PDB file of C-alpha atoms in Angstrom:
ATOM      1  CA  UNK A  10      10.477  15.101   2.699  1.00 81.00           C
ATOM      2  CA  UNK A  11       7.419  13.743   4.512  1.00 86.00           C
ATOM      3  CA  UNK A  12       8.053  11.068   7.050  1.00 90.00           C
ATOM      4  CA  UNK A  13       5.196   8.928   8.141  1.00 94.00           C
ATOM      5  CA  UNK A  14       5.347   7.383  12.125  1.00 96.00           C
ATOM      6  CA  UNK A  15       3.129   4.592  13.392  1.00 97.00           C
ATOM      7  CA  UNK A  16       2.872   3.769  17.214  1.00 93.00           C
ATOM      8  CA  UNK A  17       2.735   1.566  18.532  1.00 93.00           C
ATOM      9  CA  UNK A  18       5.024  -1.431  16.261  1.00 95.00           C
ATOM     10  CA  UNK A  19       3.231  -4.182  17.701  1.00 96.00           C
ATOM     11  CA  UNK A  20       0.178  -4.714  19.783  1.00 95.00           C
ATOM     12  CA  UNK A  21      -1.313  -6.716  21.993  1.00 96.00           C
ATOM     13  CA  UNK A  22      -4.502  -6.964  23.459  1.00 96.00           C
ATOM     14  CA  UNK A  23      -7.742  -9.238  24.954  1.00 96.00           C
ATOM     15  CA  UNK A  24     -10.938  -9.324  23.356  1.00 97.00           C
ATOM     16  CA  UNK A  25     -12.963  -6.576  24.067  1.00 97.00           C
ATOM     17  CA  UNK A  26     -10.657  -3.831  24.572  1.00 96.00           C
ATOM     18  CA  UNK A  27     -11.113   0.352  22.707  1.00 97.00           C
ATOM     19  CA  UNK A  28      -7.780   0.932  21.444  1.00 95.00           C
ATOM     20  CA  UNK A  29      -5.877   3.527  19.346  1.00 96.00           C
ATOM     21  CA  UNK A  30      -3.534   3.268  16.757  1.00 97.00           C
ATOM     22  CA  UNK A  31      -1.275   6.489  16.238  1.00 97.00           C
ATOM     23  CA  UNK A  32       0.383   7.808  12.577  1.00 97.00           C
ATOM     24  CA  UNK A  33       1.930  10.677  12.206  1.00 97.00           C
ATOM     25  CA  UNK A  34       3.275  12.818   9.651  1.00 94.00           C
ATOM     26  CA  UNK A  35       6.023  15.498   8.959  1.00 92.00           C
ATOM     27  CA  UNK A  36       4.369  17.365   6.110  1.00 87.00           C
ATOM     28  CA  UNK A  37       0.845  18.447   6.933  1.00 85.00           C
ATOM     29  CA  UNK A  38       0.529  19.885   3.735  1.00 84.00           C
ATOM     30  CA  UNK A  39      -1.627  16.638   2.630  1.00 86.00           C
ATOM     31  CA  UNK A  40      -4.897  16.196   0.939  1.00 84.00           C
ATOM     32  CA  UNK A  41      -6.008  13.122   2.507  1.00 89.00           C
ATOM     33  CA  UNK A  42      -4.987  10.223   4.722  1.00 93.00           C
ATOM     34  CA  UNK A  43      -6.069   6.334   4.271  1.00 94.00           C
ATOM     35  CA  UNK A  44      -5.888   3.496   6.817  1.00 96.00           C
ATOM     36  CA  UNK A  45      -5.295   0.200   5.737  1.00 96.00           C
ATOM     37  CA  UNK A  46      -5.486  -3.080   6.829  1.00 97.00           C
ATOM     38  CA  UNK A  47      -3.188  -5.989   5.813  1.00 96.00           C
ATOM     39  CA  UNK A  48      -3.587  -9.725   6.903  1.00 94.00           C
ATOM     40  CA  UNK A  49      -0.745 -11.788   7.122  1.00 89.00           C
ATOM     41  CA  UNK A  50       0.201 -12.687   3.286  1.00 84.00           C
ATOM     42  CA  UNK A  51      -2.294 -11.098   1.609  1.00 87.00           C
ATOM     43  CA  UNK A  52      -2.743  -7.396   0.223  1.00 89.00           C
ATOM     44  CA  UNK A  53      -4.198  -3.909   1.747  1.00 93.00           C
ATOM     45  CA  UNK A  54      -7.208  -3.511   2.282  1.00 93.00           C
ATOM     46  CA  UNK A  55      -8.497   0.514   2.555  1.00 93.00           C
ATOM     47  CA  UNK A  56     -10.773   1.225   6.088  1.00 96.00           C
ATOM     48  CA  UNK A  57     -11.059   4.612   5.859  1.00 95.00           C
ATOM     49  CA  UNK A  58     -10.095   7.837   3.300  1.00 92.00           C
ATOM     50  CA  UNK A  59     -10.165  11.248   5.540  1.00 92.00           C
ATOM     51  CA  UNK A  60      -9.929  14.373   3.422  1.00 89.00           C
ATOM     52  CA  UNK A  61      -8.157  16.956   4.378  1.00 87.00           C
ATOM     53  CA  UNK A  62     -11.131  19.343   4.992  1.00 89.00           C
ATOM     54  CA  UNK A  63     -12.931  16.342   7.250  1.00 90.00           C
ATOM     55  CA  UNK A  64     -11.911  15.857  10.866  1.00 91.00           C
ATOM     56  CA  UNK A  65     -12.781  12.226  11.057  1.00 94.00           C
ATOM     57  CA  UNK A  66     -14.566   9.179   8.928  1.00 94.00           C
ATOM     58  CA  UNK A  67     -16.361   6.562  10.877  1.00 95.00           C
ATOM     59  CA  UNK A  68     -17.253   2.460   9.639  1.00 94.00           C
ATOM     60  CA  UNK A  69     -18.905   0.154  11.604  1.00 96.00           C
ATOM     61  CA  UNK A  70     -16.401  -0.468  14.714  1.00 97.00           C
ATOM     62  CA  UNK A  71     -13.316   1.962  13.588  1.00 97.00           C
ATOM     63  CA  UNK A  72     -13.149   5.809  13.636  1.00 97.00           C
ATOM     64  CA  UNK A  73     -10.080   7.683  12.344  1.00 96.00           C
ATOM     65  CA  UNK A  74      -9.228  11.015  13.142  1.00 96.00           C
ATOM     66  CA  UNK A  75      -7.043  13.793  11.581  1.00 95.00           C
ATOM     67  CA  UNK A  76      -5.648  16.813  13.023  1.00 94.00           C
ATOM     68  CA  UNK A  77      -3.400  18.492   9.920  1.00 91.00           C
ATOM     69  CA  UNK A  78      -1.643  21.147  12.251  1.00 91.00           C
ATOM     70  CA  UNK A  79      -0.085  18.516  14.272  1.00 93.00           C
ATOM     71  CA  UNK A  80       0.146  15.862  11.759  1.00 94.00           C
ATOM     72  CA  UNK A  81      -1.421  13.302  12.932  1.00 96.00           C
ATOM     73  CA  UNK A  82      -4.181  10.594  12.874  1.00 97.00           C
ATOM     74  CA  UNK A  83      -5.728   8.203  15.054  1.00 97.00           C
ATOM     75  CA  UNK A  84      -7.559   5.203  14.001  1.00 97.00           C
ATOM     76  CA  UNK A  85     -10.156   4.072  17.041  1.00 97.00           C
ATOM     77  CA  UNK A  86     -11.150   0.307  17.156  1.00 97.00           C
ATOM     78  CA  UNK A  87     -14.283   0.059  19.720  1.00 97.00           C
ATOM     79  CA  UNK A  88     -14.618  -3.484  21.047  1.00 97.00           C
ATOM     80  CA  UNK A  89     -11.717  -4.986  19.638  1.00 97.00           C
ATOM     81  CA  UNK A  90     -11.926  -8.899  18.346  1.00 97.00           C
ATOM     82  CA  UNK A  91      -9.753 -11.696  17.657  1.00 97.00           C
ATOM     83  CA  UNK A  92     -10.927 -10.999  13.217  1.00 96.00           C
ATOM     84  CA  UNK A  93      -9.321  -7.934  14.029  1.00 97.00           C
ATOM     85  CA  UNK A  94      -5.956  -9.115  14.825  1.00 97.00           C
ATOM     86  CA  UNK A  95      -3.731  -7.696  11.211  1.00 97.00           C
ATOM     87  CA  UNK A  96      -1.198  -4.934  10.678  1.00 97.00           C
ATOM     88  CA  UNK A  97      -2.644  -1.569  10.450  1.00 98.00           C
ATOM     89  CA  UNK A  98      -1.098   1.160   8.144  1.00 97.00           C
ATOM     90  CA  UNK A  99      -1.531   4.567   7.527  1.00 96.00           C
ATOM     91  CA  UNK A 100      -0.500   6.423   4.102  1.00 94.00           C
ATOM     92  CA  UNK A 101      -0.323  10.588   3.099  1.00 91.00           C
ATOM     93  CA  UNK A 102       0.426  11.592  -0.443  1.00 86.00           C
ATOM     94  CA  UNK A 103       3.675  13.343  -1.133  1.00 77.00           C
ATOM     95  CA  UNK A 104       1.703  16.627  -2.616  1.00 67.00           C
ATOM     96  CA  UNK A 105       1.837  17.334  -6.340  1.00 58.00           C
ATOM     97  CA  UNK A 106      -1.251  15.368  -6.869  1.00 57.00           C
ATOM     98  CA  UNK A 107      -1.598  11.651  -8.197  1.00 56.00           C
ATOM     99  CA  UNK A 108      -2.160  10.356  -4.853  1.00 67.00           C
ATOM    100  CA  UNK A 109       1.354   9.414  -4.740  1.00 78.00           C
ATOM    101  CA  UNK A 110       1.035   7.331  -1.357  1.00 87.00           C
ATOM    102  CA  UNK A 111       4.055   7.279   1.149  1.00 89.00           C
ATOM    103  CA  UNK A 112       3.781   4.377   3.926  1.00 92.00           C
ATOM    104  CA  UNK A 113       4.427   4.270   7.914  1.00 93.00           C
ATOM    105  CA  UNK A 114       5.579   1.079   8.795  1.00 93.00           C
ATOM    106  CA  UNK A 115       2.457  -0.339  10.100  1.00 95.00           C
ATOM    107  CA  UNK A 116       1.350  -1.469  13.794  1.00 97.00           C
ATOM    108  CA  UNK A 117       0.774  -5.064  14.438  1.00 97.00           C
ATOM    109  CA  UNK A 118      -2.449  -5.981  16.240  1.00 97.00           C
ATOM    110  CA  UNK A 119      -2.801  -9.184  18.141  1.00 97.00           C
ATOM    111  CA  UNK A 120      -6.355  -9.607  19.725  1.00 97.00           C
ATOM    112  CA  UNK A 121      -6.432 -12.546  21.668  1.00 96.00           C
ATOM    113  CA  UNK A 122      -9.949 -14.851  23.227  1.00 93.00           C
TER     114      UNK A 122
ATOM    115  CA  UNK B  28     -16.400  -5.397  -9.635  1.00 65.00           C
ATOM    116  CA  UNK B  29     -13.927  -7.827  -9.147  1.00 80.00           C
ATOM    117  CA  UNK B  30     -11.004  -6.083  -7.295  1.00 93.00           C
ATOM    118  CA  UNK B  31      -7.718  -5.339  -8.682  1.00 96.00           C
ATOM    119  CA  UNK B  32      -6.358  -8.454 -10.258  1.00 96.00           C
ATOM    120  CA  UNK B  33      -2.729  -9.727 -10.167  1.00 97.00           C
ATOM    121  CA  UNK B  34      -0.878 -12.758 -11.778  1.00 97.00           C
ATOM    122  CA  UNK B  35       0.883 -14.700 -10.788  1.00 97.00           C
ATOM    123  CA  UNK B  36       0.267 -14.627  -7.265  1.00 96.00           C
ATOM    124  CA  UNK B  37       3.422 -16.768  -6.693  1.00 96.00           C
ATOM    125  CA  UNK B  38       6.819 -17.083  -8.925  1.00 97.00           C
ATOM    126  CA  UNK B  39       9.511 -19.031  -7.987  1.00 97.00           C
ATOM    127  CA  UNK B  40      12.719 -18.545 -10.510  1.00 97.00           C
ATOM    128  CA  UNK B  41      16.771 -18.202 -10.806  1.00 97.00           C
ATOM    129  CA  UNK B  42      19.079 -15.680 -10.189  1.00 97.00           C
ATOM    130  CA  UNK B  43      19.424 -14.238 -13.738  1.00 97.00           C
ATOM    131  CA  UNK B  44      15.920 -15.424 -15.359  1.00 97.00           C
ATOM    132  CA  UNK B  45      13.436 -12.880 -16.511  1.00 97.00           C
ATOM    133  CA  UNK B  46      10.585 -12.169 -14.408  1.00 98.00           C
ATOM    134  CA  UNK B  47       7.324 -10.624 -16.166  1.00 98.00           C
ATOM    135  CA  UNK B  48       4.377  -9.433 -13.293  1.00 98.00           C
ATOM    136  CA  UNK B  49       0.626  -8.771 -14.482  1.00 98.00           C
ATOM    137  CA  UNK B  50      -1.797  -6.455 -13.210  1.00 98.00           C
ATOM    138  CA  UNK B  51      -5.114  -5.319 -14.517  1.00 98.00           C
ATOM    139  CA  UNK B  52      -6.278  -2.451 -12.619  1.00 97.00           C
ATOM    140  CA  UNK B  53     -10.399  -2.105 -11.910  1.00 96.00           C
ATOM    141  CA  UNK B  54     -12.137  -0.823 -14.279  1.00 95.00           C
ATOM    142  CA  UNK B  55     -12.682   2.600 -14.690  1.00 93.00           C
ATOM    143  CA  UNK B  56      -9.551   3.853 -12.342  1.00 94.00           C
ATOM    144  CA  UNK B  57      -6.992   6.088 -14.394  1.00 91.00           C
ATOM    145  CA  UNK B  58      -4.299   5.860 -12.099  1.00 92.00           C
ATOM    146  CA  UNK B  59      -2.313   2.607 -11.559  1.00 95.00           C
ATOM    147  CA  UNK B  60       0.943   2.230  -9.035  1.00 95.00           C
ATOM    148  CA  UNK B  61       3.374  -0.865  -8.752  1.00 96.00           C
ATOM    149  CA  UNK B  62       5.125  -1.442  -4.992  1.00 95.00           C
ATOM    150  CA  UNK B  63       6.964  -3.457  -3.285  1.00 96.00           C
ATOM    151  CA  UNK B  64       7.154  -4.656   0.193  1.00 95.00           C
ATOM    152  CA  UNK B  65       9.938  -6.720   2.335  1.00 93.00           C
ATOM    153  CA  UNK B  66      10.460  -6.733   5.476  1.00 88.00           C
ATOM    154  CA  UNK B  67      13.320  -4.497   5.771  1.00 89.00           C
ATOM    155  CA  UNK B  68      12.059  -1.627   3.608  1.00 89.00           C
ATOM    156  CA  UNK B  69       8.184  -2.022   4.006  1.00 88.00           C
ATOM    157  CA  UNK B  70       5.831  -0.696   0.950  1.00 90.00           C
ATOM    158  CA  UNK B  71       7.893   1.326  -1.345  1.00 90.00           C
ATOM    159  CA  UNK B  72       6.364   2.969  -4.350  1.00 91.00           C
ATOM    160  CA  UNK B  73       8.448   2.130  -7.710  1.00 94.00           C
ATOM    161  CA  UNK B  74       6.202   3.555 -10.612  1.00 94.00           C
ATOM    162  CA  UNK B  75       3.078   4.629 -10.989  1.00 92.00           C
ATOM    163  CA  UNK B  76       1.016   5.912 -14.089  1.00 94.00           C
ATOM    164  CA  UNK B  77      -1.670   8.376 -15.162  1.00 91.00           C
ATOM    165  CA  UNK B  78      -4.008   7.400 -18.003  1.00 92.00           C
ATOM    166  CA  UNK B  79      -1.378   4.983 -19.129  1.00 94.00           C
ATOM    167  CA  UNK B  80       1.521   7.389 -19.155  1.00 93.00           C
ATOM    168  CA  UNK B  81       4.406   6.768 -16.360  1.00 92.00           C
ATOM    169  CA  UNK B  82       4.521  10.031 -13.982  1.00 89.00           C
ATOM    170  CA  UNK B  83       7.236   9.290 -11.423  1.00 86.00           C
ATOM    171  CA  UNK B  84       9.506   6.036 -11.875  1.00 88.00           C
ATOM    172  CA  UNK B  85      12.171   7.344  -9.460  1.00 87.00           C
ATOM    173  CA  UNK B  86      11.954   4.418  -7.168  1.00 88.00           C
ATOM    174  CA  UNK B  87      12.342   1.691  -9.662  1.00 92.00           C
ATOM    175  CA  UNK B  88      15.539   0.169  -8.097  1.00 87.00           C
ATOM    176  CA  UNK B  89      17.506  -0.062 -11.380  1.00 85.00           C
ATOM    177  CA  UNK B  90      17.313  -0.602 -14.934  1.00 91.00           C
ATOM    178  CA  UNK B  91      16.982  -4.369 -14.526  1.00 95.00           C
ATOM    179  CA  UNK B  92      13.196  -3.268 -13.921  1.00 96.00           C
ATOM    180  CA  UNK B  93      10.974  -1.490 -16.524  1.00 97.00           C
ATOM    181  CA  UNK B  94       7.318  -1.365 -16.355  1.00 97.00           C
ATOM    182  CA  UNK B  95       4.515  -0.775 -18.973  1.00 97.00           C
ATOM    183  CA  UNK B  96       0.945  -0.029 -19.826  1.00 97.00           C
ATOM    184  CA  UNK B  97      -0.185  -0.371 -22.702  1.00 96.00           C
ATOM    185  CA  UNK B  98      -3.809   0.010 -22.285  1.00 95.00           C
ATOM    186  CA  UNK B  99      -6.372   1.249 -19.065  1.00 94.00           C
ATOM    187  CA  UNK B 100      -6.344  -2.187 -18.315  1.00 95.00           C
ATOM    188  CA  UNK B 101      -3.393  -3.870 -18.501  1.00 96.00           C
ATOM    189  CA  UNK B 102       0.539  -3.043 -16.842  1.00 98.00           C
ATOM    190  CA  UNK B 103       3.488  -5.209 -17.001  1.00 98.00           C
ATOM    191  CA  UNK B 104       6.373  -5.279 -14.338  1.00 98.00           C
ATOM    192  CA  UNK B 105       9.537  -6.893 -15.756  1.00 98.00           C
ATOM    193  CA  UNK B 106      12.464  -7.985 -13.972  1.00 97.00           C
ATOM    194  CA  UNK B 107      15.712  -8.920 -16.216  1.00 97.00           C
ATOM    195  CA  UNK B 108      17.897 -10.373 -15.356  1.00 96.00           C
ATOM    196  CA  UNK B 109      16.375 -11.242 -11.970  1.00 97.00           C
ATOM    197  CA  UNK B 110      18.404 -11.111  -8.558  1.00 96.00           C
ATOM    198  CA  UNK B 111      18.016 -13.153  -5.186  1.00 96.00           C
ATOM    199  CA  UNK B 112      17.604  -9.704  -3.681  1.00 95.00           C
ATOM    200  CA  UNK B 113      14.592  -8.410  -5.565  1.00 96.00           C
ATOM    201  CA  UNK B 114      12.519 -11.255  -3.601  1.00 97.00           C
ATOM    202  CA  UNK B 115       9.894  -9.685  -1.987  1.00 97.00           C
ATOM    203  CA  UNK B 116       6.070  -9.285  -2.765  1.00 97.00           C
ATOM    204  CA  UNK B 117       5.187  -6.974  -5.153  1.00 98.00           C
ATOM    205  CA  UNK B 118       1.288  -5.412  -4.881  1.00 97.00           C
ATOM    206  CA  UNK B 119      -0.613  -3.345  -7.754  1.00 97.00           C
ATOM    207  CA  UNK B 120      -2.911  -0.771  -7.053  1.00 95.00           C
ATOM    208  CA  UNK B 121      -5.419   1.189  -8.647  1.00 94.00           C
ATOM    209  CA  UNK B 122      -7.322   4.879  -7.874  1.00 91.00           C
ATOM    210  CA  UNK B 123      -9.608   6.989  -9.677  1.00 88.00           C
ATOM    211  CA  UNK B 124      -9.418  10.903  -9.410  1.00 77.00           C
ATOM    212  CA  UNK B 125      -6.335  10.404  -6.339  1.00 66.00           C
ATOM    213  CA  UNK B 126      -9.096   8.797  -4.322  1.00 74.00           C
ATOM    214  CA  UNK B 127      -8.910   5.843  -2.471  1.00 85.00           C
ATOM    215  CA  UNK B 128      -5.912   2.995  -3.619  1.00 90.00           C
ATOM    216  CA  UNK B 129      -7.290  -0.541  -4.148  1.00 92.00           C
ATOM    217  CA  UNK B 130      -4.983  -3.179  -3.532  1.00 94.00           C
ATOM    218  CA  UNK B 131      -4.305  -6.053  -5.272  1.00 95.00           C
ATOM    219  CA  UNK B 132      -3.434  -9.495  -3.632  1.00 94.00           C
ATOM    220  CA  UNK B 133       0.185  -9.053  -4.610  1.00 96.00           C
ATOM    221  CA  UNK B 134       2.697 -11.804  -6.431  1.00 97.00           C
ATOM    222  CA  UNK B 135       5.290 -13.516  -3.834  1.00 97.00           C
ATOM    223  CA  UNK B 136       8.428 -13.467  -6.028  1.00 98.00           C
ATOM    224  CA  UNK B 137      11.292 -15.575  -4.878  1.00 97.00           C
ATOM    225  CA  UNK B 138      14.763 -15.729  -6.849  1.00 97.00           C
ATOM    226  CA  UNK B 139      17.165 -18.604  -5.889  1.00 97.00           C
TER     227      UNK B 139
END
């Protein structure tokens, strides 16, 4: 059954700071991985799709990585700001196809002046 | 394109009333999925379908909830009779070919 791990829960950082977000995975058997972001009371928004033949995707300030054998993924945000302050979640696909997305529980950024 | 649309984006409504949810998916995706989020039990999948046919409704809570589509543009999430415990937020998403999800703003439901 594939388990999905995001660490930190919460975060909390100044203005300016590189940090990392961590997800893992038990089943590295997946075909892609996709970051989203989620602002309080409102829906996900997609950052970044890695497939499973790419090592990492890149946009504007945020890089994820993906290593398959260890199941795991890092999402990089360079030169954090206070807009970037939202929960961050990671989702695999069970595998048999349809995208089927299963959830980590999210880490919650707080980027403060 | 105008994103993946969702209606109502708040219901308010008592224990034992039905509860009907819109979504229309963005045009062009095949593939449309129905979750729900609380607090406790974060984003849970409940149904999803392919070109309008359901694939996998194994985590629809119970038969109180059934779900349609009846076109590539329209689904329906229906909640009868509705429970204090189904509040939560429920999102609709869309994906074409098992690429990226699209998220829609969600509906807030609340049962008193």
């Amino acid at each position: 059954k594939q388990e999905v791990t995001q660490i930190p829960a919460a975060l909390s950082v100044p203005e300016g700071e590189n940090l990392v977000l961590n997800c893992s995975f038990t089943d590295s058997a997946i075909y892609n991985l996709q970051w989203f972001r989620q602002d309080p009371g409102k829906g996900l928004t997609s950052l970044l799709l890695i497939q499973s033949s790419q090592r990492e995707q890149t946009s504007g300030r945020l890089n994820a990585s993906l290593d398959k054998s260890s199941g795991r993924s890092t999402l990089y945000i360079a030169a954090s700001q206070p807009g970037d302050s939202a929960t961050y979640l990671c989702a695999v696909p069970l595998s048999g196809g349809y995208n089927k997305l299963i959830f980590g529980a999210g880490t919650r950024l707080a980027v403060h002046p | 394109d105008a994103g993946v649309i969702q209606s109502p984006r708040h219901e308010v409504t008592e224990m034992g009333q039905e509860v009907t949810l819109r979504c229309k998916p963005i045009s062009g995706h095949n593939s449309l999925f129905w979750y729900r989020q609380t607090m406790m039990r974060g984003l849970e999948l409940l149904i999803y379908f392919n070109n309008n046919v359901p694939i996998d409704d194994s985590g629809m809570p119970e038969d109180r909830f059934s779900a349609k589509m009846p076109n590539a543009s329209f689904s329906t999430l229906k909640i009868q009779p509705s429970e204090p415990r189904d509040s939560a937020v429920y999102f609709c998403a869309s994906t074409k070919g098992g690429n990226e999800q699209y998220f829609g703003p969600g509906t807030r439901l609340t049962v008193t």
